[in-house]
Amino acid sequence: MPRRVRPRPPAPQATAAGDAQPGPPRALAELKALRKNTKGALLRAWEAAQTRPRPSNPPAAAESPLSPTGPSAEDSALFRQAMREVRPLAARHARADTGSRPPLPVPLHHRADESATLYESLHNPLSLEDRLDIGEEAAFLRPGLPRRVLSDLRRGRWVLQGEVDLHGLNRDQAREALGHFLQSSLQRGHRCVRVIHGKGLGSPGRVAILKHLSRGWLAQREEILAFCQAGPHAGGAGALLVLLRAPGARGRS
């Protein structure tokens, strides 16, 4: 009698697209439940975002601590404390006095040295060395003063206290600049100054026009006691050393 063969069970059909690979029935059920719960949570979150009220204006950015929002209460208190003794001017249109600065004090030892030099120039005779030192250079000496004043001026026995440079100026500009400089020097108590007129190398014909003009202007002013050509170390033929009257003397232009 022939043996009966039992039929084999049919092969399982393929699962839907996107499902997990076949596995134990319990694991497959848990995976499906997790996927369903995740989709539900995402859907509920999206619906909540759509129904949430939106603000009409976006929130302002946080204010920087360095933004110019005015002084703090502490700064205002410090300012009021610093200004507590300040009082307004009585007159309606009053203004603070912003006049010219007072002249700088003249060192006492400089003034003493200059007085001694002037006394020596007035009372001591001119030596042979002094005569050779003056030479043939153009110079000016106020009548009544000994020539030793020129010698001391030429040899640098006076302290140089100021200078004015007339380079590049025309006739009128140079005369005005020289007048202002001399007036300012007298107000400051200066006794020895330098006037730089140049050598005329850039003038037509290489003629030192300002050199001759400045000498004439200086000789016309009563506050000038003497002047001479500067030494090689102080400008040479391009400058003059000028000796002024004592402070408080009144001169004319």
PDB file of C-alpha atoms in Angstrom:
ATOM      1  CA  MET A   1       0.000   0.000   0.000  1.00  0.00           C
ATOM      2  CA  PRO A   2       1.547   3.343  -1.042  1.00  0.00           C
ATOM      3  CA  ARG A   3       2.619   5.917   1.668  1.00  0.00           C
ATOM      4  CA  ARG A   4       0.509   9.129   1.946  1.00  0.00           C
ATOM      5  CA  VAL A   5       2.422  12.391   1.601  1.00  0.00           C
ATOM      6  CA  ARG A   6       1.193  15.349   3.725  1.00  0.00           C
ATOM      7  CA  PRO A   7       0.870  18.642   1.822  1.00  0.00           C
ATOM      8  CA  ARG A   8       3.167  21.545   2.855  1.00  0.00           C
ATOM      9  CA  PRO A   9       1.614  24.762   4.287  1.00  0.00           C
ATOM     10  CA  PRO A  10       1.531  27.720   1.863  1.00  0.00           C
ATOM     11  CA  ALA A  11       4.386  30.278   2.097  1.00  0.00           C
ATOM     12  CA  PRO A  12       3.503  33.526   3.956  1.00  0.00           C
ATOM     13  CA  GLN A  13       2.571  36.445   1.669  1.00  0.00           C
ATOM     14  CA  ALA A  14       4.690  39.615   1.523  1.00  0.00           C
ATOM     15  CA  THR A  15       3.726  42.317   4.010  1.00  0.00           C
ATOM     16  CA  ALA A  16       2.606  45.814   2.976  1.00  0.00           C
ATOM     17  CA  ALA A  17       5.208  48.315   1.833  1.00  0.00           C
ATOM     18  CA  GLY A  18       6.948  50.053   4.693  1.00  0.00           C
ATOM     19  CA  ASP A  19       6.198  47.302   7.254  1.00  0.00           C
ATOM     20  CA  ALA A  20       9.006  45.736   9.180  1.00  0.00           C
ATOM     21  CA  GLN A  21      10.513  42.469   8.166  1.00  0.00           C
ATOM     22  CA  PRO A  22       8.580  39.408   9.384  1.00  0.00           C
ATOM     23  CA  GLY A  23       9.506  38.373  12.871  1.00  0.00           C
ATOM     24  CA  PRO A  24       7.925  36.991  15.934  1.00  0.00           C
ATOM     25  CA  PRO A  25       4.246  37.968  16.158  1.00  0.00           C
ATOM     26  CA  ARG A  26       4.679  39.818  19.470  1.00  0.00           C
ATOM     27  CA  ALA A  27       7.559  42.034  18.277  1.00  0.00           C
ATOM     28  CA  LEU A  28       5.711  42.882  15.089  1.00  0.00           C
ATOM     29  CA  ALA A  29       2.642  43.951  17.028  1.00  0.00           C
ATOM     30  CA  GLU A  30       4.699  46.214  19.337  1.00  0.00           C
ATOM     31  CA  LEU A  31       6.413  47.867  16.359  1.00  0.00           C
ATOM     32  CA  LYS A  32       3.077  48.631  14.705  1.00  0.00           C
ATOM     33  CA  ALA A  33       1.679  50.081  17.914  1.00  0.00           C
ATOM     34  CA  LEU A  34       4.767  52.349  18.378  1.00  0.00           C
ATOM     35  CA  ARG A  35       4.518  53.641  14.820  1.00  0.00           C
ATOM     36  CA  LYS A  36       0.836  54.399  15.264  1.00  0.00           C
ATOM     37  CA  ASN A  37       1.430  56.277  18.516  1.00  0.00           C
ATOM     38  CA  THR A  38       4.276  58.345  16.960  1.00  0.00           C
ATOM     39  CA  LYS A  39       2.139  59.423  14.029  1.00  0.00           C
ATOM     40  CA  GLY A  40      -0.648  60.394  16.369  1.00  0.00           C
ATOM     41  CA  ALA A  41       1.647  62.527  18.560  1.00  0.00           C
ATOM     42  CA  LEU A  42       3.069  64.387  15.551  1.00  0.00           C
ATOM     43  CA  LEU A  43      -0.399  65.057  14.206  1.00  0.00           C
ATOM     44  CA  ARG A  44      -1.627  66.437  17.523  1.00  0.00           C
ATOM     45  CA  ALA A  45       1.457  68.721  17.851  1.00  0.00           C
ATOM     46  CA  TRP A  46       0.941  70.163  14.356  1.00  0.00           C
ATOM     47  CA  GLU A  47      -2.754  70.832  15.015  1.00  0.00           C
ATOM     48  CA  ALA A  48      -1.898  72.586  18.296  1.00  0.00           C
ATOM     49  CA  ALA A  49       0.640  74.819  16.530  1.00  0.00           C
ATOM     50  CA  GLN A  50      -1.940  75.839  13.920  1.00  0.00           C
ATOM     51  CA  THR A  51      -4.515  76.851  16.492  1.00  0.00           C
ATOM     52  CA  ARG A  52      -2.104  78.725  18.838  1.00  0.00           C
ATOM     53  CA  PRO A  53      -2.547  82.587  18.722  1.00  0.00           C
ATOM     54  CA  ARG A  54       0.399  84.471  17.214  1.00  0.00           C
ATOM     55  CA  PRO A  55       1.685  87.851  18.597  1.00  0.00           C
ATOM     56  CA  SER A  56       1.042  90.895  16.409  1.00  0.00           C
ATOM     57  CA  ASN A  57       4.623  92.233  16.842  1.00  0.00           C
ATOM     58  CA  PRO A  58       7.760  90.154  17.275  1.00  0.00           C
ATOM     59  CA  PRO A  59       9.400  90.459  20.688  1.00  0.00           C
ATOM     60  CA  ALA A  60      11.992  93.234  20.854  1.00  0.00           C
ATOM     61  CA  ALA A  61      15.586  92.223  21.142  1.00  0.00           C
ATOM     62  CA  ALA A  62      17.116  92.426  24.540  1.00  0.00           C
ATOM     63  CA  GLU A  63      18.492  95.892  25.163  1.00  0.00           C
ATOM     64  CA  SER A  64      22.251  96.108  25.223  1.00  0.00           C
ATOM     65  CA  PRO A  65      23.689  97.398  28.477  1.00  0.00           C
ATOM     66  CA  LEU A  66      25.789  99.829  26.384  1.00  0.00           C
ATOM     67  CA  SER A  67      22.867 101.305  24.426  1.00  0.00           C
ATOM     68  CA  PRO A  68      22.486 105.103  24.798  1.00  0.00           C
ATOM     69  CA  THR A  69      19.337 105.203  26.938  1.00  0.00           C
ATOM     70  CA  GLY A  70      20.460 108.174  29.041  1.00  0.00           C
ATOM     71  CA  PRO A  71      22.402 108.406  32.288  1.00  0.00           C
ATOM     72  CA  SER A  72      21.596 106.080  35.097  1.00  0.00           C
ATOM     73  CA  ALA A  73      20.335 107.258  38.445  1.00  0.00           C
ATOM     74  CA  GLU A  74      23.805 106.801  39.918  1.00  0.00           C
ATOM     75  CA  ASP A  75      25.426 108.893  37.156  1.00  0.00           C
ATOM     76  CA  SER A  76      22.848 111.648  37.607  1.00  0.00           C
ATOM     77  CA  ALA A  77      23.494 111.738  41.344  1.00  0.00           C
ATOM     78  CA  LEU A  78      27.252 112.002  40.812  1.00  0.00           C
ATOM     79  CA  PHE A  79      26.783 114.832  38.305  1.00  0.00           C
ATOM     80  CA  ARG A  80      24.533 116.796  40.665  1.00  0.00           C
ATOM     81  CA  GLN A  81      27.043 116.341  43.460  1.00  0.00           C
ATOM     82  CA  ALA A  82      29.896 117.643  41.280  1.00  0.00           C
ATOM     83  CA  MET A  83      27.876 120.686  40.158  1.00  0.00           C
ATOM     84  CA  ARG A  84      26.321 121.565  43.507  1.00  0.00           C
ATOM     85  CA  GLU A  85      28.497 124.675  43.983  1.00  0.00           C
ATOM     86  CA  VAL A  86      28.139 125.984  40.418  1.00  0.00           C
ATOM     87  CA  ARG A  87      26.091 129.171  40.130  1.00  0.00           C
ATOM     88  CA  PRO A  88      24.823 130.793  36.914  1.00  0.00           C
ATOM     89  CA  LEU A  89      26.219 134.162  35.887  1.00  0.00           C
ATOM     90  CA  ALA A  90      24.174 137.106  37.104  1.00  0.00           C
ATOM     91  CA  ALA A  91      24.045 139.042  33.834  1.00  0.00           C
ATOM     92  CA  ARG A  92      21.745 137.799  31.124  1.00  0.00           C
ATOM     93  CA  HIS A  93      24.363 137.800  28.396  1.00  0.00           C
ATOM     94  CA  ALA A  94      27.401 137.391  30.592  1.00  0.00           C
ATOM     95  CA  ARG A  95      30.278 135.324  29.310  1.00  0.00           C
ATOM     96  CA  ALA A  96      33.267 133.824  30.960  1.00  0.00           C
ATOM     97  CA  ASP A  97      36.482 135.763  30.565  1.00  0.00           C
ATOM     98  CA  THR A  98      38.481 133.971  27.871  1.00  0.00           C
ATOM     99  CA  GLY A  99      41.026 136.710  27.288  1.00  0.00           C
ATOM    100  CA  SER A 100      44.647 136.149  26.423  1.00  0.00           C
ATOM    101  CA  ARG A 101      46.722 134.162  28.819  1.00  0.00           C
ATOM    102  CA  PRO A 102      48.876 136.172  31.227  1.00  0.00           C
ATOM    103  CA  PRO A 103      52.550 136.361  30.314  1.00  0.00           C
ATOM    104  CA  LEU A 104      54.689 133.546  31.584  1.00  0.00           C
ATOM    105  CA  PRO A 105      56.822 134.429  34.594  1.00  0.00           C
ATOM    106  CA  VAL A 106      60.413 135.273  33.777  1.00  0.00           C
ATOM    107  CA  PRO A 107      62.895 133.192  35.791  1.00  0.00           C
ATOM    108  CA  LEU A 108      64.626 135.392  38.339  1.00  0.00           C
ATOM    109  CA  HIS A 109      68.085 134.089  37.512  1.00  0.00           C
ATOM    110  CA  HIS A 110      67.582 134.961  33.830  1.00  0.00           C
ATOM    111  CA  ARG A 111      66.523 138.482  34.735  1.00  0.00           C
ATOM    112  CA  ALA A 112      69.496 138.877  37.071  1.00  0.00           C
ATOM    113  CA  ASP A 113      71.906 137.625  34.403  1.00  0.00           C
ATOM    114  CA  GLU A 114      70.452 140.008  31.819  1.00  0.00           C
ATOM    115  CA  SER A 115      70.679 142.961  34.195  1.00  0.00           C
ATOM    116  CA  ALA A 116      74.301 142.155  34.921  1.00  0.00           C
ATOM    117  CA  THR A 117      75.073 141.807  31.217  1.00  0.00           C
ATOM    118  CA  LEU A 118      73.453 145.139  30.381  1.00  0.00           C
ATOM    119  CA  TYR A 119      75.284 146.883  33.244  1.00  0.00           C
ATOM    120  CA  GLU A 120      78.590 145.473  32.050  1.00  0.00           C
ATOM    121  CA  SER A 121      77.852 146.547  28.482  1.00  0.00           C
ATOM    122  CA  LEU A 122      77.084 150.110  29.553  1.00  0.00           C
ATOM    123  CA  HIS A 123      80.062 150.645  31.841  1.00  0.00           C
ATOM    124  CA  ASN A 124      82.939 148.578  30.469  1.00  0.00           C
ATOM    125  CA  PRO A 125      84.944 149.738  27.452  1.00  0.00           C
ATOM    126  CA  LEU A 126      84.965 147.781  24.190  1.00  0.00           C
ATOM    127  CA  SER A 127      87.978 145.489  23.981  1.00  0.00           C
ATOM    128  CA  LEU A 128      89.945 144.632  20.841  1.00  0.00           C
ATOM    129  CA  GLU A 129      88.375 141.166  20.836  1.00  0.00           C
ATOM    130  CA  ASP A 130      84.930 142.735  20.892  1.00  0.00           C
ATOM    131  CA  ARG A 131      85.790 145.037  18.002  1.00  0.00           C
ATOM    132  CA  LEU A 132      86.963 142.109  15.894  1.00  0.00           C
ATOM    133  CA  ASP A 133      83.860 140.147  16.831  1.00  0.00           C
ATOM    134  CA  ILE A 134      81.505 142.851  15.536  1.00  0.00           C
ATOM    135  CA  GLY A 135      83.381 143.223  12.249  1.00  0.00           C
ATOM    136  CA  GLU A 136      81.682 144.861   9.262  1.00  0.00           C
ATOM    137  CA  GLU A 137      78.282 143.214   9.655  1.00  0.00           C
ATOM    138  CA  ALA A 138      75.224 145.457   9.471  1.00  0.00           C
ATOM    139  CA  ALA A 139      73.972 146.270  12.953  1.00  0.00           C
ATOM    140  CA  PHE A 140      71.950 148.856  14.827  1.00  0.00           C
ATOM    141  CA  LEU A 141      72.549 150.453  18.214  1.00  0.00           C
ATOM    142  CA  ARG A 142      70.257 152.942  19.923  1.00  0.00           C
ATOM    143  CA  PRO A 143      72.049 156.292  20.393  1.00  0.00           C
ATOM    144  CA  GLY A 144      73.559 156.607  23.852  1.00  0.00           C
ATOM    145  CA  LEU A 145      74.400 152.923  24.260  1.00  0.00           C
ATOM    146  CA  PRO A 146      78.008 151.692  24.075  1.00  0.00           C
ATOM    147  CA  ARG A 147      79.034 149.359  21.280  1.00  0.00           C
ATOM    148  CA  ARG A 148      79.724 146.665  23.844  1.00  0.00           C
ATOM    149  CA  VAL A 149      75.960 146.006  23.851  1.00  0.00           C
ATOM    150  CA  LEU A 150      76.296 144.831  20.245  1.00  0.00           C
ATOM    151  CA  SER A 151      79.279 142.677  21.121  1.00  0.00           C
ATOM    152  CA  ASP A 152      77.446 140.912  23.941  1.00  0.00           C
ATOM    153  CA  LEU A 153      74.394 140.426  21.745  1.00  0.00           C
ATOM    154  CA  ARG A 154      76.441 139.000  18.894  1.00  0.00           C
ATOM    155  CA  ARG A 155      78.366 136.609  21.124  1.00  0.00           C
ATOM    156  CA  GLY A 156      75.239 135.082  22.665  1.00  0.00           C
ATOM    157  CA  ARG A 157      75.484 136.526  26.162  1.00  0.00           C
ATOM    158  CA  TRP A 158      71.741 137.115  26.171  1.00  0.00           C
ATOM    159  CA  VAL A 159      69.222 134.296  26.591  1.00  0.00           C
ATOM    160  CA  LEU A 160      67.208 133.837  23.378  1.00  0.00           C
ATOM    161  CA  GLN A 161      63.529 133.903  24.406  1.00  0.00           C
ATOM    162  CA  GLY A 162      61.561 133.852  21.146  1.00  0.00           C
ATOM    163  CA  GLU A 163      61.678 134.085  17.361  1.00  0.00           C
ATOM    164  CA  VAL A 164      59.559 134.889  14.305  1.00  0.00           C
ATOM    165  CA  ASP A 165      60.006 133.440  10.810  1.00  0.00           C
ATOM    166  CA  LEU A 166      59.151 135.788   7.921  1.00  0.00           C
ATOM    167  CA  HIS A 167      59.909 133.286   5.144  1.00  0.00           C
ATOM    168  CA  GLY A 168      57.380 133.274   2.304  1.00  0.00           C
ATOM    169  CA  LEU A 169      55.593 136.487   3.380  1.00  0.00           C
ATOM    170  CA  ASN A 170      55.146 139.556   1.221  1.00  0.00           C
ATOM    171  CA  ARG A 171      56.035 143.066   2.351  1.00  0.00           C
ATOM    172  CA  ASP A 172      52.771 143.852   4.159  1.00  0.00           C
ATOM    173  CA  GLN A 173      52.427 140.413   5.730  1.00  0.00           C
ATOM    174  CA  ALA A 174      56.005 140.468   6.998  1.00  0.00           C
ATOM    175  CA  ARG A 175      55.658 143.927   8.557  1.00  0.00           C
ATOM    176  CA  GLU A 176      52.400 142.983  10.279  1.00  0.00           C
ATOM    177  CA  ALA A 177      53.822 139.684  11.559  1.00  0.00           C
ATOM    178  CA  LEU A 178      56.920 141.437  12.886  1.00  0.00           C
ATOM    179  CA  GLY A 179      54.840 144.084  14.680  1.00  0.00           C
ATOM    180  CA  HIS A 180      52.619 141.501  16.364  1.00  0.00           C
ATOM    181  CA  PHE A 181      55.633 139.442  17.394  1.00  0.00           C
ATOM    182  CA  LEU A 182      57.455 142.390  18.974  1.00  0.00           C
ATOM    183  CA  GLN A 183      54.336 143.503  20.830  1.00  0.00           C
ATOM    184  CA  SER A 184      53.762 139.989  22.176  1.00  0.00           C
ATOM    185  CA  SER A 185      57.417 139.693  23.198  1.00  0.00           C
ATOM    186  CA  LEU A 186      57.232 142.940  25.173  1.00  0.00           C
ATOM    187  CA  GLN A 187      54.072 141.788  26.956  1.00  0.00           C
ATOM    188  CA  ARG A 188      55.806 138.553  27.954  1.00  0.00           C
ATOM    189  CA  GLY A 189      58.860 140.378  29.235  1.00  0.00           C
ATOM    190  CA  HIS A 190      61.234 138.991  26.602  1.00  0.00           C
ATOM    191  CA  ARG A 191      64.498 140.879  26.125  1.00  0.00           C
ATOM    192  CA  CYS A 192      66.335 138.970  23.390  1.00  0.00           C
ATOM    193  CA  VAL A 193      64.543 137.563  20.318  1.00  0.00           C
ATOM    194  CA  ARG A 194      65.437 136.379  16.835  1.00  0.00           C
ATOM    195  CA  VAL A 195      63.958 137.577  13.528  1.00  0.00           C
ATOM    196  CA  ILE A 196      64.452 135.091  10.676  1.00  0.00           C
ATOM    197  CA  HIS A 197      64.235 136.917   7.335  1.00  0.00           C
ATOM    198  CA  GLY A 198      66.087 134.461   5.117  1.00  0.00           C
ATOM    199  CA  LYS A 199      68.996 134.932   2.722  1.00  0.00           C
ATOM    200  CA  GLY A 200      66.921 135.722  -0.353  1.00  0.00           C
ATOM    201  CA  LEU A 201      67.977 132.614  -2.253  1.00  0.00           C
ATOM    202  CA  GLY A 202      64.447 132.173  -3.611  1.00  0.00           C
ATOM    203  CA  SER A 203      63.838 135.845  -4.445  1.00  0.00           C
ATOM    204  CA  PRO A 204      64.153 137.342  -7.953  1.00  0.00           C
ATOM    205  CA  GLY A 205      67.786 138.136  -8.567  1.00  0.00           C
ATOM    206  CA  ARG A 206      68.605 136.350  -5.290  1.00  0.00           C
ATOM    207  CA  VAL A 207      68.164 139.661  -3.457  1.00  0.00           C
ATOM    208  CA  ALA A 208      67.269 139.377   0.239  1.00  0.00           C
ATOM    209  CA  ILE A 209      64.412 141.894   0.194  1.00  0.00           C
ATOM    210  CA  LEU A 210      63.046 141.015   3.631  1.00  0.00           C
ATOM    211  CA  LYS A 211      66.541 141.239   5.048  1.00  0.00           C
ATOM    212  CA  HIS A 212      66.785 144.956   4.236  1.00  0.00           C
ATOM    213  CA  LEU A 213      63.135 145.706   5.027  1.00  0.00           C
ATOM    214  CA  SER A 214      63.229 144.065   8.451  1.00  0.00           C
ATOM    215  CA  ARG A 215      66.322 146.039   9.434  1.00  0.00           C
ATOM    216  CA  GLY A 216      64.617 149.291   8.490  1.00  0.00           C
ATOM    217  CA  TRP A 217      61.440 148.398  10.386  1.00  0.00           C
ATOM    218  CA  LEU A 218      63.379 147.453  13.510  1.00  0.00           C
ATOM    219  CA  ALA A 219      65.409 150.663  13.485  1.00  0.00           C
ATOM    220  CA  GLN A 220      62.162 152.710  13.456  1.00  0.00           C
ATOM    221  CA  ARG A 221      60.763 151.164  16.628  1.00  0.00           C
ATOM    222  CA  GLU A 222      61.584 152.790  19.951  1.00  0.00           C
ATOM    223  CA  GLU A 223      61.430 149.510  21.883  1.00  0.00           C
ATOM    224  CA  ILE A 224      64.475 148.211  19.975  1.00  0.00           C
ATOM    225  CA  LEU A 225      67.760 148.833  21.760  1.00  0.00           C
ATOM    226  CA  ALA A 226      69.995 147.022  19.291  1.00  0.00           C
ATOM    227  CA  PHE A 227      70.125 144.306  16.683  1.00  0.00           C
ATOM    228  CA  CYS A 228      72.833 142.523  14.740  1.00  0.00           C
ATOM    229  CA  GLN A 229      73.323 139.596  12.421  1.00  0.00           C
ATOM    230  CA  ALA A 230      73.022 136.248  14.151  1.00  0.00           C
ATOM    231  CA  GLY A 231      76.024 134.015  14.583  1.00  0.00           C
ATOM    232  CA  PRO A 232      76.568 130.911  12.443  1.00  0.00           C
ATOM    233  CA  HIS A 233      74.922 128.712  15.064  1.00  0.00           C
ATOM    234  CA  ALA A 234      71.811 130.949  15.201  1.00  0.00           C
ATOM    235  CA  GLY A 235      71.035 131.524  11.518  1.00  0.00           C
ATOM    236  CA  GLY A 236      73.965 133.549  10.247  1.00  0.00           C
ATOM    237  CA  ALA A 237      73.157 135.988   7.447  1.00  0.00           C
ATOM    238  CA  GLY A 238      69.539 134.827   7.389  1.00  0.00           C
ATOM    239  CA  ALA A 239      68.575 136.088  10.846  1.00  0.00           C
ATOM    240  CA  LEU A 240      68.884 138.995  13.258  1.00  0.00           C
ATOM    241  CA  LEU A 241      69.314 138.999  17.021  1.00  0.00           C
ATOM    242  CA  VAL A 242      67.233 141.784  18.550  1.00  0.00           C
ATOM    243  CA  LEU A 243      67.565 143.342  22.005  1.00  0.00           C
ATOM    244  CA  LEU A 244      64.338 144.846  23.403  1.00  0.00           C
ATOM    245  CA  ARG A 245      63.716 147.392  26.114  1.00  0.00           C
ATOM    246  CA  ALA A 246      62.824 146.251  29.594  1.00  0.00           C
ATOM    247  CA  PRO A 247      59.193 145.152  30.239  1.00  0.00           C
ATOM    248  CA  GLY A 248      56.745 148.021  30.523  1.00  0.00           C
ATOM    249  CA  ALA A 249      58.541 150.301  28.075  1.00  0.00           C
ATOM    250  CA  ARG A 250      56.245 151.884  25.498  1.00  0.00           C
ATOM    251  CA  GLY A 251      57.221 151.677  21.842  1.00  0.00           C
ATOM    252  CA  ARG A 252      55.760 152.815  18.561  1.00  0.00           C
ATOM    253  CA  SER A 253      55.236 151.069  15.204  1.00  0.00           C
TER     254      SER A 253
END
